[in-house]
Amino acid sequence: MNTGDMWRAMLRMEVGAKAALVPVEGNNLTPMSIVIRNGQKSAKCPVTVWWADDGPPSMFCLEDGTSTAILFSTRCLQLDAQARWLVGNTSFRAGACELAYRLSLTRLSEHLLMLGQHRLALSAVLESIREQTIFAPFCRRWQDLEYLEVDEAYMALWFFGLGHEFGHVLSNGALSSSPLASRFEEIAESAVTKVLSELIWPIQIKRLLVERAHSAESSLSIHPSSLREECLADVGACSLLHESSQEALQLLGREMDFASFAWEMLAVGVVRSFNDSALALARVVSDPNPTSHALTALSSLVAVNVRLVFRRLYLEHSWATAKDSAYVSAYLDAMVGQLQEDCKTLEDSMGAAARFLLLSKETEPTILPSWLKPSIVGDITGEVRTTLKVFVSLARSFSTDCSEIHALGSLIDA
Ligand SMILES: [Zn+2]
């Protein structure tokens, strides 16, 4: 078996039977090629990039000791675009909590399908559409994403996740000499303390969290080595996208605006860490003993904020040479302050979604709920129908044997 076939077989196990898997080359002048080419140039080993269409929201890298495969997917970009629209959008505050809750359930439902928890995934997707009257007005359709103007926001939305995965391959090489890497422990410790001091949690729980996170076998996201790995991969993404966005925008005859770039790096990073929290919580709710993971949610909220601090420091460092440093620092502080509010909204909604699923575990549905009428499945806007169609198709891709999902599929196919 050649390397391409080996990676294809390994990735296939992650993305389900029906996803289309295509290797993407970095050999032309599209923004994606520019990012891939620059990433491959700075990686410590050969990297192939794979695109999955019609699959779950996957974005990860796999290493086999000599080479790396990075996977990114259409579904991931679609969900990220919806979450990105919620982050930093002050004009839609009133509906933000509800949309964030529904989006959390959608993400959880798809991660649960991948974990083989099909019945729980069905509960999540049904709750995500129940009595839905408000919809995020942006990027529901794939074409909306494809036809976006190429600018700082486009580069970040499309490629921050890819850059982060490249960041995992760069982190031992290119970033090891960075001041952020050499002072990592000191910066991270004070960031964790600061984030914890701002959260309204009992002091005993905060102490327990820090104690557990430092034990060698800890899988918490604030365990020093995993936190270091993720923070440096984020910084790697900023560095790769800095270079690649300049190049892509130059081809269009314009200069990159660093202020817009910085804002996007901070905001899209929050969206990506939100996905990591969803994955962690999907594992928690599907565990037979979920309460043993109570610290996971708190740890992930802290990690999101610490990662934000690191990206801010990197951006300050790369920007300060051209601008007045007091101005840069105040500007970045204001952005981080606004994003911390959004992190809280996203994490609260994710927590509420997880609580809903833990309760519904006790009362698993044996039939589809009576409110799920054909009129809802075939709704006029098509939004609810699309959500359910994507879900059923993904469940089929993971060979579901859940009879309620089959019943839902018949309702949609009819
Ligand atoms: Zn990562």
Tab-separated table of C-alpha atoms and ligand atoms in Angstrom:
chain	number	residue	atom	x	y	z
A	1	MET	CA	0.000	0.000	0.000
A	2	ASN	CA	1.497	3.410	-0.937
A	3	THR	CA	1.438	6.364	1.513
A	4	GLY	CA	-1.562	8.013	-0.194
A	5	ASP	CA	-3.650	4.825	0.071
A	6	MET	CA	-2.569	4.318	3.678
A	7	TRP	CA	-3.665	7.837	4.667
A	8	ARG	CA	-6.906	7.483	2.722
A	9	ALA	CA	-7.739	4.265	4.622
A	10	MET	CA	-6.896	5.831	8.000
A	11	LEU	CA	-8.850	9.027	7.327
A	12	ARG	CA	-11.796	7.027	6.011
A	13	MET	CA	-12.268	5.496	9.486
A	14	GLU	CA	-12.677	8.992	10.938
A	15	VAL	CA	-14.988	10.552	8.355
A	16	GLY	CA	-17.441	7.743	7.610
A	17	ALA	CA	-18.175	5.693	4.536
A	18	LYS	CA	-19.838	8.327	2.373
A	19	ALA	CA	-17.483	11.308	2.656
A	20	ALA	CA	-15.537	12.236	-0.473
A	21	LEU	CA	-11.816	12.382	0.395
A	22	VAL	CA	-9.521	14.341	-1.922
A	23	PRO	CA	-5.839	15.258	-1.486
A	24	VAL	CA	-5.296	19.015	-2.026
A	25	GLU	CA	-2.107	20.233	-3.711
A	26	GLY	CA	-0.371	23.529	-3.058
A	27	ASN	CA	0.663	24.113	-6.652
A	28	ASN	CA	-1.418	27.009	-7.957
A	29	LEU	CA	-2.224	30.585	-6.995
A	30	THR	CA	-5.437	30.153	-4.980
A	31	PRO	CA	-5.440	31.332	-1.344
A	32	MET	CA	-5.665	27.683	-0.231
A	33	SER	CA	-2.637	26.683	-2.291
A	34	ILE	CA	-0.656	29.577	-0.856
A	35	VAL	CA	-1.417	28.464	2.729
A	36	ILE	CA	-0.641	24.818	1.985
A	37	ARG	CA	2.604	25.634	0.171
A	38	ASN	CA	3.838	27.922	2.965
A	39	GLY	CA	2.801	25.359	5.591
A	40	GLN	CA	4.590	22.524	3.795
A	41	LYS	CA	7.693	24.706	3.427
A	42	SER	CA	7.966	25.302	7.192
A	43	ALA	CA	6.877	21.851	8.399
A	44	LYS	CA	9.386	19.523	10.005
A	45	CYS	CA	8.185	16.566	7.878
A	46	PRO	CA	6.280	15.950	4.607
A	47	VAL	CA	2.636	16.993	5.004
A	48	THR	CA	-0.311	16.042	2.796
A	49	VAL	CA	-3.588	17.921	3.098
A	50	TRP	CA	-6.905	16.137	2.577
A	51	TRP	CA	-10.329	17.651	2.070
A	52	ALA	CA	-13.482	15.780	3.181
A	53	ASP	CA	-16.790	16.659	1.602
A	54	ASP	CA	-20.130	15.266	2.896
A	55	GLY	CA	-18.585	14.159	6.152
A	56	PRO	CA	-18.538	15.202	9.824
A	57	PRO	CA	-17.017	18.478	11.098
A	58	SER	CA	-13.477	17.085	11.196
A	59	MET	CA	-10.241	19.021	11.390
A	60	PHE	CA	-7.178	17.235	12.712
A	61	CYS	CA	-3.730	15.947	11.869
A	62	LEU	CA	-2.371	12.406	12.040
A	63	GLU	CA	1.335	11.603	12.211
A	64	ASP	CA	2.920	8.263	11.378
A	65	GLY	CA	6.445	9.085	12.568
A	66	THR	CA	7.795	10.165	9.170
A	67	SER	CA	4.954	12.151	7.607
A	68	THR	CA	1.715	13.920	8.527
A	69	ALA	CA	-1.765	14.084	7.022
A	70	ILE	CA	-4.002	17.056	7.789
A	71	LEU	CA	-7.717	16.693	7.252
A	72	PHE	CA	-10.140	19.535	6.911
A	73	SER	CA	-13.749	19.452	5.865
A	74	THR	CA	-16.616	21.299	4.263
A	75	ARG	CA	-18.809	20.662	7.301
A	76	CYS	CA	-16.250	22.134	9.662
A	77	LEU	CA	-16.143	25.346	7.640
A	78	GLN	CA	-19.935	25.565	7.528
A	79	LEU	CA	-20.287	25.237	11.296
A	80	ASP	CA	-17.339	27.556	11.923
A	81	ALA	CA	-18.938	30.177	9.658
A	82	GLN	CA	-22.121	30.080	11.742
A	83	ALA	CA	-20.217	30.354	15.017
A	84	ARG	CA	-17.951	33.056	13.601
A	85	TRP	CA	-21.002	35.101	12.760
A	86	LEU	CA	-22.029	34.975	16.433
A	87	VAL	CA	-18.608	36.034	17.702
A	88	GLY	CA	-18.023	39.769	17.859
A	89	ASN	CA	-21.386	40.561	16.274
A	90	THR	CA	-22.910	43.139	18.608
A	91	SER	CA	-25.906	43.740	16.341
A	92	PHE	CA	-27.456	40.384	17.161
A	93	ARG	CA	-26.950	40.122	20.918
A	94	ALA	CA	-30.583	39.316	21.709
A	95	GLY	CA	-30.689	36.113	19.681
A	96	ALA	CA	-27.045	35.159	20.271
A	97	CYS	CA	-27.691	32.884	23.269
A	98	GLU	CA	-30.419	30.930	21.522
A	99	LEU	CA	-28.423	30.531	18.313
A	100	ALA	CA	-25.325	29.536	20.272
A	101	TYR	CA	-27.371	26.894	22.131
A	102	ARG	CA	-28.759	25.463	18.880
A	103	LEU	CA	-25.330	25.500	17.268
A	104	SER	CA	-23.827	23.730	20.298
A	105	LEU	CA	-26.431	20.984	19.943
A	106	THR	CA	-25.733	20.633	16.212
A	107	ARG	CA	-22.007	20.294	16.869
A	108	LEU	CA	-22.576	17.866	19.725
A	109	SER	CA	-24.971	15.781	17.604
A	110	GLU	CA	-22.376	15.337	14.872
A	111	HIS	CA	-19.546	14.546	17.280
A	112	LEU	CA	-21.842	12.047	19.046
A	113	LEU	CA	-22.527	10.288	15.735
A	114	MET	CA	-18.785	9.907	15.276
A	115	LEU	CA	-18.512	8.449	18.778
A	116	GLY	CA	-21.208	5.883	17.940
A	117	GLN	CA	-23.795	7.481	20.290
A	118	HIS	CA	-26.521	7.642	17.676
A	119	ARG	CA	-29.585	7.829	19.919
A	120	LEU	CA	-28.081	10.651	21.967
A	121	ALA	CA	-27.059	12.387	18.745
A	122	LEU	CA	-30.670	12.225	17.590
A	123	SER	CA	-31.857	13.841	20.853
A	124	ALA	CA	-29.327	16.619	20.271
A	125	VAL	CA	-30.309	17.361	16.683
A	126	LEU	CA	-34.038	17.325	17.487
A	127	GLU	CA	-33.514	19.755	20.361
A	128	SER	CA	-31.426	21.952	18.029
A	129	ILE	CA	-34.426	22.534	15.722
A	130	ARG	CA	-37.326	22.392	18.211
A	131	GLU	CA	-39.504	25.511	17.970
A	132	GLN	CA	-36.821	27.302	15.996
A	133	THR	CA	-37.876	30.717	14.770
A	134	ILE	CA	-34.592	32.616	14.527
A	135	PHE	CA	-31.770	31.661	12.192
A	136	ALA	CA	-28.259	32.982	11.693
A	137	PRO	CA	-28.660	34.960	8.472
A	138	PHE	CA	-25.193	34.263	7.190
A	139	CYS	CA	-23.465	31.300	5.573
A	140	ARG	CA	-26.179	28.704	5.748
A	141	ARG	CA	-25.318	27.582	2.260
A	142	TRP	CA	-21.985	26.398	0.975
A	143	GLN	CA	-22.101	28.871	-1.934
A	144	ASP	CA	-22.164	31.766	0.570
A	145	LEU	CA	-18.750	30.650	1.745
A	146	GLU	CA	-17.316	29.992	-1.677
A	147	TYR	CA	-18.247	33.420	-3.009
A	148	LEU	CA	-17.028	35.477	-0.061
A	149	GLU	CA	-14.639	38.240	-0.996
A	150	VAL	CA	-11.030	37.253	-0.308
A	151	ASP	CA	-9.938	39.468	2.575
A	152	GLU	CA	-8.531	39.099	6.115
A	153	ALA	CA	-11.838	37.597	7.356
A	154	TYR	CA	-11.984	35.091	4.506
A	155	MET	CA	-8.404	33.943	5.059
A	156	ALA	CA	-9.023	33.449	8.777
A	157	LEU	CA	-12.349	31.660	8.454
A	158	TRP	CA	-11.159	29.312	5.742
A	159	PHE	CA	-7.629	28.633	6.910
A	160	PHE	CA	-7.126	29.277	10.628
A	161	GLY	CA	-8.027	25.642	11.397
A	162	LEU	CA	-5.714	24.380	8.674
A	163	GLY	CA	-3.002	26.719	9.976
A	164	HIS	CA	-3.538	25.387	13.510
A	165	GLU	CA	-3.014	21.791	12.300
A	166	PHE	CA	0.127	22.900	10.456
A	167	GLY	CA	1.047	24.618	13.735
A	168	HIS	CA	1.231	21.201	15.409
A	169	VAL	CA	3.823	20.155	12.872
A	170	LEU	CA	5.752	23.432	13.142
A	171	SER	CA	5.607	23.742	16.892
A	172	ASN	CA	8.784	21.770	17.631
A	173	GLY	CA	10.788	23.529	14.956
A	174	ALA	CA	9.960	27.031	13.825
A	175	LEU	CA	8.441	28.172	17.108
A	176	SER	CA	10.872	26.679	19.585
A	177	SER	CA	13.075	29.786	19.411
A	178	SER	CA	10.155	32.194	19.882
A	179	PRO	CA	10.043	34.133	23.189
A	180	LEU	CA	6.516	32.755	23.685
A	181	ALA	CA	7.862	29.194	23.680
A	182	SER	CA	10.754	29.864	26.051
A	183	ARG	CA	8.552	31.738	28.544
A	184	PHE	CA	5.561	29.470	28.074
A	185	GLU	CA	5.224	28.082	31.643
A	186	GLU	CA	5.446	31.488	33.272
A	187	ILE	CA	2.910	33.125	30.900
A	188	ALA	CA	0.524	30.163	31.003
A	189	GLU	CA	0.529	29.922	34.784
A	190	SER	CA	-0.343	33.564	35.259
A	191	ALA	CA	-2.985	33.380	32.498
A	192	VAL	CA	-4.644	30.346	34.113
A	193	THR	CA	-4.661	32.099	37.509
A	194	LYS	CA	-6.128	35.268	36.011
A	195	VAL	CA	-8.852	33.454	34.040
A	196	LEU	CA	-9.809	31.375	37.093
A	197	SER	CA	-9.961	34.478	39.302
A	198	GLU	CA	-12.572	35.969	36.949
A	199	LEU	CA	-14.845	32.907	36.989
A	200	ILE	CA	-17.603	32.527	39.554
A	201	TRP	CA	-16.768	28.980	40.668
A	202	PRO	CA	-16.178	27.814	44.246
A	203	ILE	CA	-12.538	28.176	45.240
A	204	GLN	CA	-12.345	24.468	46.199
A	205	ILE	CA	-13.272	23.458	42.656
A	206	LYS	CA	-10.715	25.831	41.159
A	207	ARG	CA	-8.017	24.360	43.433
A	208	LEU	CA	-9.055	20.829	42.542
A	209	LEU	CA	-8.910	21.692	38.840
A	210	VAL	CA	-5.370	23.062	39.057
A	211	GLU	CA	-4.240	20.084	41.152
A	212	ARG	CA	-5.764	17.529	38.748
A	213	ALA	CA	-4.460	19.349	35.672
A	214	HIS	CA	-0.899	19.022	36.975
A	215	SER	CA	-1.039	15.279	37.575
A	216	ALA	CA	0.996	13.354	35.002
A	217	GLU	CA	-1.888	11.280	33.588
A	218	SER	CA	-4.335	14.203	33.330
A	219	SER	CA	-6.281	14.522	30.081
A	220	LEU	CA	-7.604	17.986	31.005
A	221	SER	CA	-7.089	20.649	28.369
A	222	ILE	CA	-5.126	22.822	30.819
A	223	HIS	CA	-2.562	20.078	31.507
A	224	PRO	CA	0.667	22.046	30.897
A	225	SER	CA	1.916	19.979	27.942
A	226	SER	CA	-1.391	19.863	26.052
A	227	LEU	CA	-1.983	23.557	26.726
A	228	ARG	CA	1.498	24.321	25.405
A	229	GLU	CA	0.902	22.226	22.304
A	230	GLU	CA	-2.424	23.969	21.507
A	231	CYS	CA	-1.205	27.510	22.275
A	232	LEU	CA	1.862	27.080	20.075
A	233	ALA	CA	-0.221	25.544	17.275
A	234	ASP	CA	-2.468	28.645	17.439
A	235	VAL	CA	0.577	30.897	17.290
A	236	GLY	CA	1.851	28.799	14.367
A	237	ALA	CA	-1.488	29.409	12.628
A	238	CYS	CA	-1.178	33.175	13.142
A	239	SER	CA	2.356	33.142	11.778
A	240	LEU	CA	1.467	31.007	8.726
A	241	LEU	CA	-1.625	33.082	7.952
A	242	HIS	CA	0.259	36.343	8.408
A	243	GLU	CA	2.639	35.371	5.625
A	244	SER	CA	-0.054	33.705	3.458
A	245	SER	CA	-2.669	36.473	3.778
A	246	GLN	CA	-0.103	39.081	2.737
A	247	GLU	CA	0.756	36.981	-0.294
A	248	ALA	CA	-2.879	36.241	-1.246
A	249	LEU	CA	-3.960	39.869	-0.892
A	250	GLN	CA	-0.958	41.123	-2.839
A	251	LEU	CA	-2.113	39.008	-5.779
A	252	LEU	CA	-5.379	40.943	-5.594
A	253	GLY	CA	-3.471	44.220	-5.601
A	254	ARG	CA	-3.932	45.214	-1.975
A	255	GLU	CA	-1.991	45.364	1.269
A	256	MET	CA	-3.018	43.323	4.280
A	257	ASP	CA	-4.492	45.418	7.102
A	258	PHE	CA	-2.897	44.186	10.328
A	259	ALA	CA	-5.690	45.469	12.600
A	260	SER	CA	-8.317	43.456	10.689
A	261	PHE	CA	-5.983	40.467	10.526
A	262	ALA	CA	-5.395	40.571	14.301
A	263	TRP	CA	-9.117	40.761	15.054
A	264	GLU	CA	-9.807	37.757	12.830
A	265	MET	CA	-7.002	35.682	14.371
A	266	LEU	CA	-8.424	36.302	17.832
A	267	ALA	CA	-12.066	35.719	16.824
A	268	VAL	CA	-11.682	32.635	14.617
A	269	GLY	CA	-9.401	31.108	17.232
A	270	VAL	CA	-12.320	31.343	19.684
A	271	VAL	CA	-14.566	29.565	17.177
A	272	ARG	CA	-12.010	26.767	16.756
A	273	SER	CA	-11.559	26.294	20.497
A	274	PHE	CA	-15.366	26.180	20.789
A	275	ASN	CA	-15.255	23.145	18.498
A	276	ASP	CA	-12.620	21.516	20.744
A	277	SER	CA	-14.947	22.038	23.728
A	278	ALA	CA	-17.799	20.395	21.814
A	279	LEU	CA	-15.648	17.366	21.129
A	280	ALA	CA	-14.608	17.137	24.797
A	281	LEU	CA	-18.217	17.492	25.984
A	282	ALA	CA	-19.495	14.912	23.482
A	283	ARG	CA	-17.091	12.459	25.138
A	284	VAL	CA	-18.302	13.490	28.599
A	285	VAL	CA	-22.028	13.111	27.872
A	286	SER	CA	-21.507	9.754	26.180
A	287	ASP	CA	-19.496	8.371	29.121
A	288	PRO	CA	-21.463	6.004	31.405
A	289	ASN	CA	-20.154	7.982	34.379
A	290	PRO	CA	-20.279	11.609	33.161
A	291	THR	CA	-19.964	13.230	36.593
A	292	SER	CA	-16.395	11.916	36.839
A	293	HIS	CA	-15.593	14.422	34.068
A	294	ALA	CA	-17.135	17.459	35.749
A	295	LEU	CA	-13.829	19.337	35.599
A	296	THR	CA	-13.526	18.909	31.829
A	297	ALA	CA	-15.981	21.705	31.026
A	298	LEU	CA	-14.334	24.164	33.395
A	299	SER	CA	-10.905	23.220	32.102
A	300	SER	CA	-11.962	23.788	28.514
A	301	LEU	CA	-13.330	27.263	29.292
A	302	VAL	CA	-10.030	28.184	30.945
A	303	ALA	CA	-8.058	26.765	28.001
A	304	VAL	CA	-10.049	28.810	25.455
A	305	ASN	CA	-9.179	31.985	27.349
A	306	VAL	CA	-5.511	31.097	27.845
A	307	ARG	CA	-5.176	30.379	24.124
A	308	LEU	CA	-6.669	33.804	23.467
A	309	VAL	CA	-3.987	35.375	25.695
A	310	PHE	CA	-1.227	33.648	23.708
A	311	ARG	CA	-2.570	34.741	20.333
A	312	ARG	CA	-2.866	38.280	21.676
A	313	LEU	CA	0.795	38.217	22.798
A	314	TYR	CA	1.966	36.885	19.449
A	315	LEU	CA	0.007	39.563	17.579
A	316	GLU	CA	1.316	42.309	19.846
A	317	HIS	CA	4.847	41.101	19.253
A	318	SER	CA	4.481	41.009	15.434
A	319	TRP	CA	2.638	44.308	15.197
A	320	ALA	CA	4.442	46.527	17.664
A	321	THR	CA	7.393	47.249	15.395
A	322	ALA	CA	5.220	49.180	12.950
A	323	LYS	CA	2.920	50.973	15.390
A	324	ASP	CA	2.994	52.811	18.671
A	325	SER	CA	3.112	50.017	21.268
A	326	ALA	CA	0.666	51.676	23.709
A	327	TYR	CA	-1.874	51.976	20.911
A	328	VAL	CA	-1.384	48.325	19.860
A	329	SER	CA	-1.703	47.086	23.396
A	330	ALA	CA	-4.911	49.054	24.077
A	331	TYR	CA	-6.422	47.967	20.767
A	332	LEU	CA	-5.726	44.274	21.421
A	333	ASP	CA	-6.978	44.523	25.016
A	334	ALA	CA	-10.282	45.938	23.783
A	335	MET	CA	-10.648	43.101	21.269
A	336	VAL	CA	-9.812	40.427	23.826
A	337	GLY	CA	-12.282	41.970	26.300
A	338	GLN	CA	-15.083	41.749	23.763
A	339	LEU	CA	-14.195	38.182	22.831
A	340	GLN	CA	-14.115	37.033	26.457
A	341	GLU	CA	-17.820	37.906	26.660
A	342	ASP	CA	-18.463	35.809	23.566
A	343	CYS	CA	-16.406	32.904	24.924
A	344	LYS	CA	-18.686	32.970	27.944
A	345	THR	CA	-21.854	32.935	25.784
A	346	LEU	CA	-20.527	30.040	23.715
A	347	GLU	CA	-19.369	28.038	26.720
A	348	ASP	CA	-22.606	28.657	28.653
A	349	SER	CA	-24.649	27.477	25.690
A	350	MET	CA	-22.436	24.438	25.300
A	351	GLY	CA	-22.929	23.706	29.015
A	352	ALA	CA	-26.716	24.036	28.653
A	353	ALA	CA	-26.654	21.705	25.640
A	354	ALA	CA	-24.605	19.145	27.594
A	355	ARG	CA	-27.024	19.378	30.545
A	356	PHE	CA	-29.947	18.779	28.203
A	357	LEU	CA	-28.241	15.666	26.838
A	358	LEU	CA	-27.358	14.309	30.276
A	359	LEU	CA	-31.038	14.606	31.251
A	360	SER	CA	-32.293	13.105	28.012
A	361	LYS	CA	-29.972	10.137	28.539
A	362	GLU	CA	-32.275	9.101	31.378
A	363	THR	CA	-35.327	9.255	29.126
A	364	GLU	CA	-34.210	8.045	25.729
A	365	PRO	CA	-36.921	8.487	23.069
A	366	THR	CA	-38.337	5.282	21.642
A	367	ILE	CA	-40.361	7.061	18.977
A	368	LEU	CA	-39.910	10.389	17.218
A	369	PRO	CA	-41.594	13.240	19.140
A	370	SER	CA	-45.134	14.161	18.086
A	371	TRP	CA	-44.124	17.764	17.250
A	372	LEU	CA	-41.887	16.472	14.463
A	373	LYS	CA	-44.538	16.698	11.765
A	374	PRO	CA	-43.934	16.506	8.002
A	375	SER	CA	-44.699	20.250	7.866
A	376	ILE	CA	-41.624	20.923	10.051
A	377	VAL	CA	-39.386	18.618	8.046
A	378	GLY	CA	-40.474	20.335	4.822
A	379	ASP	CA	-40.487	23.874	6.263
A	380	ILE	CA	-40.651	26.843	3.933
A	381	THR	CA	-37.243	28.310	4.736
A	382	GLY	CA	-35.603	24.924	4.224
A	383	GLU	CA	-33.271	25.555	7.181
A	384	VAL	CA	-34.640	22.877	9.477
A	385	ARG	CA	-34.906	20.418	6.643
A	386	THR	CA	-31.256	21.037	5.711
A	387	THR	CA	-30.113	20.452	9.299
A	388	LEU	CA	-32.005	17.161	9.475
A	389	LYS	CA	-30.834	16.042	6.029
A	390	VAL	CA	-27.192	16.623	6.906
A	391	PHE	CA	-27.700	14.712	10.153
A	392	VAL	CA	-29.411	11.692	8.572
A	393	SER	CA	-26.866	11.500	5.776
A	394	LEU	CA	-24.018	11.586	8.311
A	395	ALA	CA	-25.722	8.935	10.476
A	396	ARG	CA	-26.069	6.695	7.411
A	397	SER	CA	-22.424	7.291	6.616
A	398	PHE	CA	-21.607	5.894	10.067
A	399	SER	CA	-23.908	2.877	9.415
A	400	THR	CA	-26.432	3.704	12.086
A	401	ASP	CA	-28.681	0.946	13.398
A	402	CYS	CA	-30.859	3.391	15.357
A	403	SER	CA	-34.468	2.769	14.306
A	404	GLU	CA	-35.578	6.338	15.168
A	405	ILE	CA	-32.945	7.769	12.837
A	406	HIS	CA	-34.194	5.424	10.102
A	407	ALA	CA	-37.728	6.700	10.784
A	408	LEU	CA	-36.508	10.296	10.539
A	409	GLY	CA	-34.748	9.411	7.281
A	410	SER	CA	-37.995	8.057	5.802
A	411	LEU	CA	-39.768	11.256	6.824
A	412	ILE	CA	-37.136	13.334	5.013
A	413	ASP	CA	-36.917	11.112	1.933
A	414	ALA	CA	-40.711	11.137	1.541
B	1	ZN	ZN	-4.723	21.374	18.095
